[in-house]
mmCIF file of C-alpha atoms and ligand atoms in Angstrom:
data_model
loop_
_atom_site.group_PDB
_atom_site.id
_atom_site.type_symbol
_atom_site.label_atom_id
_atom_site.label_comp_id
_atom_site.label_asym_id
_atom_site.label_seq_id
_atom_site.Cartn_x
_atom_site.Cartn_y
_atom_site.Cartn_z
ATOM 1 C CA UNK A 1202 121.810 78.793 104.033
ATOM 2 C CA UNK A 1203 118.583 79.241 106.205
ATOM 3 C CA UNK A 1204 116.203 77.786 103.226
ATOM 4 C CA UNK A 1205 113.531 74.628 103.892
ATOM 5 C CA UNK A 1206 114.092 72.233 101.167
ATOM 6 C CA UNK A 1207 112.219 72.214 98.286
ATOM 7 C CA UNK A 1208 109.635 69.333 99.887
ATOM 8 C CA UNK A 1209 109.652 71.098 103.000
ATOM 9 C CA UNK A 1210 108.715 74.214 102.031
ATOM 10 C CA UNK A 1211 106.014 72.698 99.708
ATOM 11 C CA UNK A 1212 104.519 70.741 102.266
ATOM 12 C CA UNK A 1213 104.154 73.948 104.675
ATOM 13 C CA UNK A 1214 102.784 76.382 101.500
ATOM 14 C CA UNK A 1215 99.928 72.693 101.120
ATOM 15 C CA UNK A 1216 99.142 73.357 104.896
ATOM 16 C CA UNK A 1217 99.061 77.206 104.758
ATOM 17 C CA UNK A 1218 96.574 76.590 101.840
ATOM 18 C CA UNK A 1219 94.551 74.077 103.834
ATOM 19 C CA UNK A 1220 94.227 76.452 106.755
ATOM 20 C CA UNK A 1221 93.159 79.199 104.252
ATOM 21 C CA UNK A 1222 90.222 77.566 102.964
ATOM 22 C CA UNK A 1223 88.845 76.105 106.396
ATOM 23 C CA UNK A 1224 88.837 79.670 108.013
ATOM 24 C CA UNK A 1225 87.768 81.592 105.072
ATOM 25 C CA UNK A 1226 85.246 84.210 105.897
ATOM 26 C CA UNK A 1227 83.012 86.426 104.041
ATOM 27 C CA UNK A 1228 82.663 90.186 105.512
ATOM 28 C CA UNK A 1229 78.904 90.021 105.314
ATOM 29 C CA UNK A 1230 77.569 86.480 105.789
ATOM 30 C CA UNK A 1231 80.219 86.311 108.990
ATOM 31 C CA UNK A 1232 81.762 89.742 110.487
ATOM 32 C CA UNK A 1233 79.288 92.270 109.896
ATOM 33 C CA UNK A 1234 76.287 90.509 109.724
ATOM 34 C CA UNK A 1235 73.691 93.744 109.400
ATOM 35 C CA UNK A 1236 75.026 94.604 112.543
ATOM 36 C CA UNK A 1237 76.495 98.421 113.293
ATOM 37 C CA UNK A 1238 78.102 100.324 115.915
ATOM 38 C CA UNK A 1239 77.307 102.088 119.072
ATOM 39 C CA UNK A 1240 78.719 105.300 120.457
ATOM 40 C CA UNK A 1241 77.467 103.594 124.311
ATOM 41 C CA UNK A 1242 80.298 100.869 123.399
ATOM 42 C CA UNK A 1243 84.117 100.712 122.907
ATOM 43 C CA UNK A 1244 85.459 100.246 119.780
ATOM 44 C CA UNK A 1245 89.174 99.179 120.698
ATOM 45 C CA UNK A 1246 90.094 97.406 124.296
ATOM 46 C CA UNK A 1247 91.613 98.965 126.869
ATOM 47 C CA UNK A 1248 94.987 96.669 126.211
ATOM 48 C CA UNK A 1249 95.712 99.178 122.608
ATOM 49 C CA UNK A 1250 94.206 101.918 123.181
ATOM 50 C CA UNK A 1251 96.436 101.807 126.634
ATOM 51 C CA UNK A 1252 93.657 104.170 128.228
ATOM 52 C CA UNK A 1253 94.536 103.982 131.731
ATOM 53 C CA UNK A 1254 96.848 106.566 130.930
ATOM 54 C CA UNK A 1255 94.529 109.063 129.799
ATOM 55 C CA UNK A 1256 94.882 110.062 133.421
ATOM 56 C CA UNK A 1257 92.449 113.328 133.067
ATOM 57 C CA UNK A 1258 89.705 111.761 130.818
ATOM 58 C CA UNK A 1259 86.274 110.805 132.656
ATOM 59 C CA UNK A 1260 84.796 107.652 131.220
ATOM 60 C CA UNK A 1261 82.962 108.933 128.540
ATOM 61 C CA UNK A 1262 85.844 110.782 126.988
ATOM 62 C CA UNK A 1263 87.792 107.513 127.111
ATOM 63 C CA UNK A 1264 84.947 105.927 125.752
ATOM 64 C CA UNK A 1265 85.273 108.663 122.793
ATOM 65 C CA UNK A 1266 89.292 107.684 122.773
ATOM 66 C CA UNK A 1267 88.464 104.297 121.942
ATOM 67 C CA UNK A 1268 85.992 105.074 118.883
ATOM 68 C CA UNK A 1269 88.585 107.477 117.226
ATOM 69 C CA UNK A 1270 91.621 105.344 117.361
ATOM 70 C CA UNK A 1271 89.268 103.091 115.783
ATOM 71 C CA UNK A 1272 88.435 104.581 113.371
ATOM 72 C CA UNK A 1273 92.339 105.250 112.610
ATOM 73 C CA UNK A 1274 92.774 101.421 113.393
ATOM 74 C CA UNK A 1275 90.233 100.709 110.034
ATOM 75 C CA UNK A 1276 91.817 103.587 108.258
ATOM 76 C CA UNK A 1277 95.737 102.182 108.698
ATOM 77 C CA UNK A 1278 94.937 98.521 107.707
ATOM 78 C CA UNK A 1279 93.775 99.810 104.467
ATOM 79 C CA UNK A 1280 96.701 101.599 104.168
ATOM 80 C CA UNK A 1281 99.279 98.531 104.839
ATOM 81 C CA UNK A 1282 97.587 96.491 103.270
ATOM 82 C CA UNK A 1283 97.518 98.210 100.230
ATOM 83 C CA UNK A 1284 101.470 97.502 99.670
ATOM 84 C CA UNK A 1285 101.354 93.910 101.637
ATOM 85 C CA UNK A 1286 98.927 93.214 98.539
ATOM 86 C CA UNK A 1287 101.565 94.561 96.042
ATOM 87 C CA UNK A 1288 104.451 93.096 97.243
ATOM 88 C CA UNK A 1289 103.003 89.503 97.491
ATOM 89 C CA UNK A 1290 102.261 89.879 93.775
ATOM 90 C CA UNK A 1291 105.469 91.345 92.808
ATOM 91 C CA UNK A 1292 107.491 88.383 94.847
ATOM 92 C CA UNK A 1293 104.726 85.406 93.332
ATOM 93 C CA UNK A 1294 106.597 85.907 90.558
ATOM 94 C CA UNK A 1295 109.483 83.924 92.194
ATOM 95 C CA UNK A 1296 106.537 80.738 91.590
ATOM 96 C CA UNK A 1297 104.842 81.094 88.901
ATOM 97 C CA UNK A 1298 107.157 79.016 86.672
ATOM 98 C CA UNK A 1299 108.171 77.034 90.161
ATOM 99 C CA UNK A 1300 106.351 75.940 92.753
ATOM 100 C CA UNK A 1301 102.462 75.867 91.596
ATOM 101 C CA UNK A 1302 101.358 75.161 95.253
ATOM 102 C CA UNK A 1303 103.585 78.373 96.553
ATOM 103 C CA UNK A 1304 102.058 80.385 93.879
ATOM 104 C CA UNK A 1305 98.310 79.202 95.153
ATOM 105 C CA UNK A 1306 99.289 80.231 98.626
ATOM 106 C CA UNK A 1307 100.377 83.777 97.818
ATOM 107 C CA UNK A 1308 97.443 84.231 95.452
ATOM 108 C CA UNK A 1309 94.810 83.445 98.138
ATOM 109 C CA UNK A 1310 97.062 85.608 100.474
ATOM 110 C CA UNK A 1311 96.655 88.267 97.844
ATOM 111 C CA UNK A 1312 92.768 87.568 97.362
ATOM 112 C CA UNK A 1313 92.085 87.965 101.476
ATOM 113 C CA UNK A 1314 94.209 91.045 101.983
ATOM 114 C CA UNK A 1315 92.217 92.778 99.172
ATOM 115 C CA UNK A 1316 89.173 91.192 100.967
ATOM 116 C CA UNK A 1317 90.737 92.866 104.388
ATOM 117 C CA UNK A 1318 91.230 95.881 102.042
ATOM 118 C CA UNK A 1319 87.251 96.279 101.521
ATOM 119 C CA UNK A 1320 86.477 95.203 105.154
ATOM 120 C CA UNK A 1321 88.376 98.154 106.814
ATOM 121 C CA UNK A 1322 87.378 100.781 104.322
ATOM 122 C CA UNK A 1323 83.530 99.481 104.925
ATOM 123 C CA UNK A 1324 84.046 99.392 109.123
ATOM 124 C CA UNK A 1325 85.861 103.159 108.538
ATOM 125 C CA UNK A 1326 82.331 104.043 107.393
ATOM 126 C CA UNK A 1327 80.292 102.498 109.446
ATOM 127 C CA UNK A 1328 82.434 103.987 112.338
ATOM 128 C CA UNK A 1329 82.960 107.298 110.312
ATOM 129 C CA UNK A 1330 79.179 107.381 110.355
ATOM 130 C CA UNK A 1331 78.625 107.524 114.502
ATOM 131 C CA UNK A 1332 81.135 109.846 114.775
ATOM 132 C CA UNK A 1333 81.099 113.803 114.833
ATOM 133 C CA UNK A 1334 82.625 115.710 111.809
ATOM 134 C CA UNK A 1335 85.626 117.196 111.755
ATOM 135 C CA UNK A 1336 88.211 113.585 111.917
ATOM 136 C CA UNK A 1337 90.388 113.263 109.134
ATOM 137 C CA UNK A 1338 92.851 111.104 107.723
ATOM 138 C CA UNK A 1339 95.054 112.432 105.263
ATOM 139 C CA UNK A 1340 97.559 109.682 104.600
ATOM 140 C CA UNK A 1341 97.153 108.264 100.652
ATOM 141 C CA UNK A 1342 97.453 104.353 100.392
ATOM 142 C CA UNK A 1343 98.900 104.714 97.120
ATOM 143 C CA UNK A 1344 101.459 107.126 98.338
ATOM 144 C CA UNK A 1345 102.251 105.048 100.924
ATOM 145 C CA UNK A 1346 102.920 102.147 99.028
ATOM 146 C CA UNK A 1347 105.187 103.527 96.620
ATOM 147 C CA UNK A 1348 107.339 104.700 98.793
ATOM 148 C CA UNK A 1349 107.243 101.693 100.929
ATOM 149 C CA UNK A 1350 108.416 99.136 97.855
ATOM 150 C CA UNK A 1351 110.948 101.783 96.731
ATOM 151 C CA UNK A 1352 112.755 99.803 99.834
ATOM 152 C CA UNK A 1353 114.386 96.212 99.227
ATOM 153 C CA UNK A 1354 112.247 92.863 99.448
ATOM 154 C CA UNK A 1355 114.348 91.897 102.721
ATOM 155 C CA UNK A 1356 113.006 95.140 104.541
ATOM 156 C CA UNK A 1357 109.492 95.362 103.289
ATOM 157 C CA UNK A 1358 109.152 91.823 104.470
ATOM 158 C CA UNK A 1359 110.288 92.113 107.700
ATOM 159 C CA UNK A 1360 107.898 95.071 108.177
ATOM 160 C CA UNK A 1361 105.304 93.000 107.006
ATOM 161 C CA UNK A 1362 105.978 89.983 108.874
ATOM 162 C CA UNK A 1363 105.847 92.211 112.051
ATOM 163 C CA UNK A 1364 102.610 93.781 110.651
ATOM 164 C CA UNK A 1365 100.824 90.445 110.161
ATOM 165 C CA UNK A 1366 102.336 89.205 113.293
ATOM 166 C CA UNK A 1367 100.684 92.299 115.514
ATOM 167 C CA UNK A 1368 97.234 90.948 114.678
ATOM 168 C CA UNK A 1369 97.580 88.419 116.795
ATOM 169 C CA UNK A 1370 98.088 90.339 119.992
ATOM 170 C CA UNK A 1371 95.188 92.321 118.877
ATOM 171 C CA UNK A 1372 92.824 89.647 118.447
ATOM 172 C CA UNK A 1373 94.127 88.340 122.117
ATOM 173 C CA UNK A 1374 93.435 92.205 123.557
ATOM 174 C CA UNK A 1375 89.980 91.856 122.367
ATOM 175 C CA UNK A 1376 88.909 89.191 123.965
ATOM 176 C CA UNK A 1377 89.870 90.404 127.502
ATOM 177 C CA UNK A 1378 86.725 90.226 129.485
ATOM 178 C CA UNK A 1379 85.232 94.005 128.965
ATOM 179 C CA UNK A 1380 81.269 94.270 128.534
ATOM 180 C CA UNK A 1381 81.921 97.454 126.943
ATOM 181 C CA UNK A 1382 83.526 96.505 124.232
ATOM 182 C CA UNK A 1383 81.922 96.391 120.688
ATOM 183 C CA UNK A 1384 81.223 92.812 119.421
ATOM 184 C CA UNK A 1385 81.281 93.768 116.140
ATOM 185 C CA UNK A 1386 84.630 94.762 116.191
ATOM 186 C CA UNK A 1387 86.181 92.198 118.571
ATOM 187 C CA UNK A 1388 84.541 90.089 116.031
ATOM 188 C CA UNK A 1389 86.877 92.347 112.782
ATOM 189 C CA UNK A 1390 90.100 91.508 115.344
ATOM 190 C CA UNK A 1391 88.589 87.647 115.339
ATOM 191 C CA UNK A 1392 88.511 87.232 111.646
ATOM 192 C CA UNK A 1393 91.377 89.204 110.628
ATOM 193 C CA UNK A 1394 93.653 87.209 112.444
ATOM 194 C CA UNK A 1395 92.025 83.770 111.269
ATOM 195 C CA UNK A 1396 93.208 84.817 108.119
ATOM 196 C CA UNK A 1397 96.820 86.795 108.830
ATOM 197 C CA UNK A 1398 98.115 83.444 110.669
ATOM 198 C CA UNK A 1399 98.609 82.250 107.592
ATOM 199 C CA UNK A 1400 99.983 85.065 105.652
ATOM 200 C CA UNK A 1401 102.803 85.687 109.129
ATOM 201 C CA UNK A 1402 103.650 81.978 107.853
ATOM 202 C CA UNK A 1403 103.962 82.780 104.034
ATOM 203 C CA UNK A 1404 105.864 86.410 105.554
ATOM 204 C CA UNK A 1405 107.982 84.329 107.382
ATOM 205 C CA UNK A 1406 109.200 81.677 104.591
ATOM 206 C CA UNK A 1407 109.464 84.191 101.713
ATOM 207 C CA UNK A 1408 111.611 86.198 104.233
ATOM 208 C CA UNK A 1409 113.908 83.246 104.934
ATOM 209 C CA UNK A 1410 113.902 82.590 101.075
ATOM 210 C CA UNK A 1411 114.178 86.108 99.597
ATOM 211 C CA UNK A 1412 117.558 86.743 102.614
ATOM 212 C CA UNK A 1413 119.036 83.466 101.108
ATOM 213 C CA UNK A 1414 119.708 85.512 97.680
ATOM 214 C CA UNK A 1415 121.314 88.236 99.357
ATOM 215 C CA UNK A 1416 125.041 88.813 100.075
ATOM 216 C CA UNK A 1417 126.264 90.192 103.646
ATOM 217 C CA UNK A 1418 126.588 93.814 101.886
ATOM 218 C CA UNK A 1419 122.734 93.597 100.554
ATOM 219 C CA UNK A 1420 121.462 92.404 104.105
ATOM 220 C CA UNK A 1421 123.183 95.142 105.501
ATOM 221 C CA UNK A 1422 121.545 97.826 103.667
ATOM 222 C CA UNK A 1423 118.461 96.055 103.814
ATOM 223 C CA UNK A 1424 118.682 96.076 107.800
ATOM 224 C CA UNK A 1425 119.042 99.847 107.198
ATOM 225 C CA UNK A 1426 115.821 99.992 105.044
ATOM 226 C CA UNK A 1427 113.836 98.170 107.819
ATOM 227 C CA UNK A 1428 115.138 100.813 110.512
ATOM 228 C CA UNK A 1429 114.282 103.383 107.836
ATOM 229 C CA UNK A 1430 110.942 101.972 107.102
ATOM 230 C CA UNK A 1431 109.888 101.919 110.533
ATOM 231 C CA UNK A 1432 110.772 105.408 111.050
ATOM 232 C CA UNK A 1433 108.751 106.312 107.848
ATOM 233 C CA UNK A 1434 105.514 104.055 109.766
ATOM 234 C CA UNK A 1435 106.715 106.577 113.250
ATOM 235 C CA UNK A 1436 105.933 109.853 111.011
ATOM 236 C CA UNK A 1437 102.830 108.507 110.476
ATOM 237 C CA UNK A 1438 101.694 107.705 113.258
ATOM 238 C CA UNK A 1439 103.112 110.888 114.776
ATOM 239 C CA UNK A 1440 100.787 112.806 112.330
ATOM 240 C CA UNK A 1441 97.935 110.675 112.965
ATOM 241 C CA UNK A 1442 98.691 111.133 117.040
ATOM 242 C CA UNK A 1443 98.263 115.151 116.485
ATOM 243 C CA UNK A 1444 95.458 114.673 113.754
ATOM 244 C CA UNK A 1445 93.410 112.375 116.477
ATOM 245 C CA UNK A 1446 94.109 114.241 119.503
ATOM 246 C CA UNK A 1447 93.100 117.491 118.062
ATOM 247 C CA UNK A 1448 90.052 116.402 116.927
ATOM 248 C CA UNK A 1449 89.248 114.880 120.288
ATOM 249 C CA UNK A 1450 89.716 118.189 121.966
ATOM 250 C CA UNK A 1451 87.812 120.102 119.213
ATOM 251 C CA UNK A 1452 85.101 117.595 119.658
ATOM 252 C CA UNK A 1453 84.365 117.021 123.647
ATOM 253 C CA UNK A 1454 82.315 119.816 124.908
ATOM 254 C CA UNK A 1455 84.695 121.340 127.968
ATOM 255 C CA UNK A 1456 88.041 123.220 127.287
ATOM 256 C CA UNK A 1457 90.976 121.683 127.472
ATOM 257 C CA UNK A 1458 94.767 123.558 128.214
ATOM 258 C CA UNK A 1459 97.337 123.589 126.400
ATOM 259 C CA UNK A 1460 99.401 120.990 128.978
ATOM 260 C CA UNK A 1461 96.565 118.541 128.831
ATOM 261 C CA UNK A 1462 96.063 118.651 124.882
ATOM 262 C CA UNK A 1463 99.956 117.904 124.470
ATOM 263 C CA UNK A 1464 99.654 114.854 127.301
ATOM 264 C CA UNK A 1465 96.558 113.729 125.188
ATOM 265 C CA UNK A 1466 98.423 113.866 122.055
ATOM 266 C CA UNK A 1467 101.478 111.877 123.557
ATOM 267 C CA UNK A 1468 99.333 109.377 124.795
ATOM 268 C CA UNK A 1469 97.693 108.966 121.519
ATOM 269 C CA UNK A 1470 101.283 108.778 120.311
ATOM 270 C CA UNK A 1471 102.177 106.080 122.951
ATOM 271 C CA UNK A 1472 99.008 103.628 121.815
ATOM 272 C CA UNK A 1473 99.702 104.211 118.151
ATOM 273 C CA UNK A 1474 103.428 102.817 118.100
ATOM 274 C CA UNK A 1475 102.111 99.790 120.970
ATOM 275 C CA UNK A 1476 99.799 99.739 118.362
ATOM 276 C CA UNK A 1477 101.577 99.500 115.154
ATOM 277 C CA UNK A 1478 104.974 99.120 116.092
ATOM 278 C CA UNK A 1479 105.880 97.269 119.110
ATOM 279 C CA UNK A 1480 103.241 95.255 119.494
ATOM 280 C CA UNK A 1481 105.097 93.069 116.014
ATOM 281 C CA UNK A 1482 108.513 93.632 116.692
ATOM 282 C CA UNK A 1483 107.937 92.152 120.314
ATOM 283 C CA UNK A 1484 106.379 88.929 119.362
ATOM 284 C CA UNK A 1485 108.563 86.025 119.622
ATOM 285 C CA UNK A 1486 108.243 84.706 116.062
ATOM 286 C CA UNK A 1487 109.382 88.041 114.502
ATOM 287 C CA UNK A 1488 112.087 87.706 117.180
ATOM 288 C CA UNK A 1489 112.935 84.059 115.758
ATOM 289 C CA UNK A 1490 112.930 84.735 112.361
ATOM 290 C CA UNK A 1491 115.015 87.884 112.956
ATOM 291 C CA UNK A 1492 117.688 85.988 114.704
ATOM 292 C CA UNK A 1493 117.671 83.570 112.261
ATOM 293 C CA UNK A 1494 118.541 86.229 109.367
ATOM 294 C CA UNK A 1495 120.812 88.478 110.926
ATOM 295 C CA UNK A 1496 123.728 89.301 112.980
ATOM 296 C CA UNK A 1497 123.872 90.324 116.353
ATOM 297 C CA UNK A 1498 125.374 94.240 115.803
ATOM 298 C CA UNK A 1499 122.175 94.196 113.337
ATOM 299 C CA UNK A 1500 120.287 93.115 115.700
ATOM 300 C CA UNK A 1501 121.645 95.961 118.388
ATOM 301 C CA UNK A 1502 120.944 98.653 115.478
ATOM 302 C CA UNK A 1503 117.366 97.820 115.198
ATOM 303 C CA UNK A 1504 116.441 97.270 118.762
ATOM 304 C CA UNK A 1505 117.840 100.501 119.383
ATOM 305 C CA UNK A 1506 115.623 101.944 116.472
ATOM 306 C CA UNK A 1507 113.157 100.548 118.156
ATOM 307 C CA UNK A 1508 113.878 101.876 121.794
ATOM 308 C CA UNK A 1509 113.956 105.570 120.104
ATOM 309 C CA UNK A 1510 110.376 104.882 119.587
ATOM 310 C CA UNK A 1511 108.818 105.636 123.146
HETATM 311 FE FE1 LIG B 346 94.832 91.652 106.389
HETATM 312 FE FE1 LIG B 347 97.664 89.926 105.792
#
């Protein structure tokens, strides 16, 4: 039994709720604020993008880098967060005849991450905008999503939790002293995470709460489905790798081989899964929470998942 008891857990969902309304923030009045971007500045730090392995690149190609996987950065938050949304609806259920405070805390989740929703498809364009033609994106949201909750509670929180949890490191990369970098968007990485610490709490609790339902043969498939789901999240960032790495080539105005467009691509490749990937799975709470729920063999099986990934 790994639940809080019942005036435990009500007493955290009161304090998620109180942290949700100080820090709520309106993508106007407080992240954009008429502002736009610049092609002279970065749009990601150095610390995602992992650029100093773009051995080959001069500066203003790495420069270029940055504003691309950008753009993709803007372009896969709307695309998690499009079944994040869902599945905190689908498991409110759980409160609505329960818990009223629990139920407030996962609506307001709901409410920001369809705010976050409208924020990344609005920075896509602005970004989209100061970029040349020819960048796509071909992944649908909706597609996404339904195959994503075809997949058991268990794993689609866990993947969540170590979604939520990555925006955290990002926020920390962005505020790396670099004079380069965009303010606009360190600000995106500032808000964002002001408003995912709380939903990485309500991850982590309805984690703990839906894995106290399950029996040892339901976990165990549901470890699967994790491993599975982050190899699903691994195809698309493989595609998005090639996607982004052709159209940098296609778009910078000197040739470039064949052996340096593949070493692009990988290092695309590289950044997306620090990115997306690794950057959740390696933080210590998802580590906590994880050893909390399962046993050690499971534990082997996904770190080795994991491991595949580099
Ligand atoms: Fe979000
Ligand atoms: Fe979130």
């Amino acid at each position: 039994m790994n639940t809080m008891t019942p005036l435990a857990s009500h007493a955290r969902y009161e304090r998620v709720i109180k942290a949700s309304k100080a820090v709520r923030w309106d993508i106007d009045a407080d992240v954009i604020r008429g502002r736009s971007f610049d092609r002279s500045e970065k749009y990601l730090p150095d610390g995602l993008t992992l650029v100093q392995d773009f051995t080959t690149l001069g500066e203003d190609e790495k420069r270029f880098v940055s504003q691309i996987q950008g753009l993709t950065y803007a372009n896969i938050f709307g695309l998690v967060e499009r079944f994040i949304n869902a599945k905190m609806l689908e498991i409110s259920r759980d409160h609505w005849l329960g818990d009223q405070t629990a139920l407030e805390a996962l609506v307001r989740f709901s409410d920001e991450e369809l705010k976050h929703q409208e924020l990344f498809r609005r920075i896509g364009g602005m970004i989209a905008a100061t970029l040349p033609a020819g960048y796509r994106f071909d992944v649908d949201p909706n597609g996404v999503a339904t195959a994503v909750l075809g997949k058991s509670t268990w794993a689609v929180l866990a993947l969540t939790l170590d979604i939520e949890l990555f925006t955290q490191l990002h926020y920390r990369q962005s505020i790396e002293p670099d004079a380069a970098l965009s303010q606009l968007f360190k600000d995106v990485f500032l808000y964002h995470w002001r408003e995912e610490a709380q939903h990485a709490q309500l991850d982590e609790m309805e984690w703990i709460r839906c894995d106290d339902g399950l029996g040892e043969t339901e976990r165990a498939r549901a470890v699967d489905e994790f491993i599975e789901l982050v190899a699903a999240v691994d195809g698309i960032l493989q595609a998005q790798a090639a996607s982004d790495a052709s159209y940098f080539v296609a778009s910078v105005p000197r040739a470039i081989a064949a052996d340096e467009a593949a070493a692009i691509r990988a290092n695309f490749l590289k950044a997306y899964r620090w990115q997306y990937i690794h950057s959740g799975a390696g933080h210590p709470a998802f580590g906590k929470v994880l050893t909390m729920l399962t046993t050690e063999a499971q534990r082997e099986r996904i770190q080795s998942a994991l491991a595949g990934l580099h």
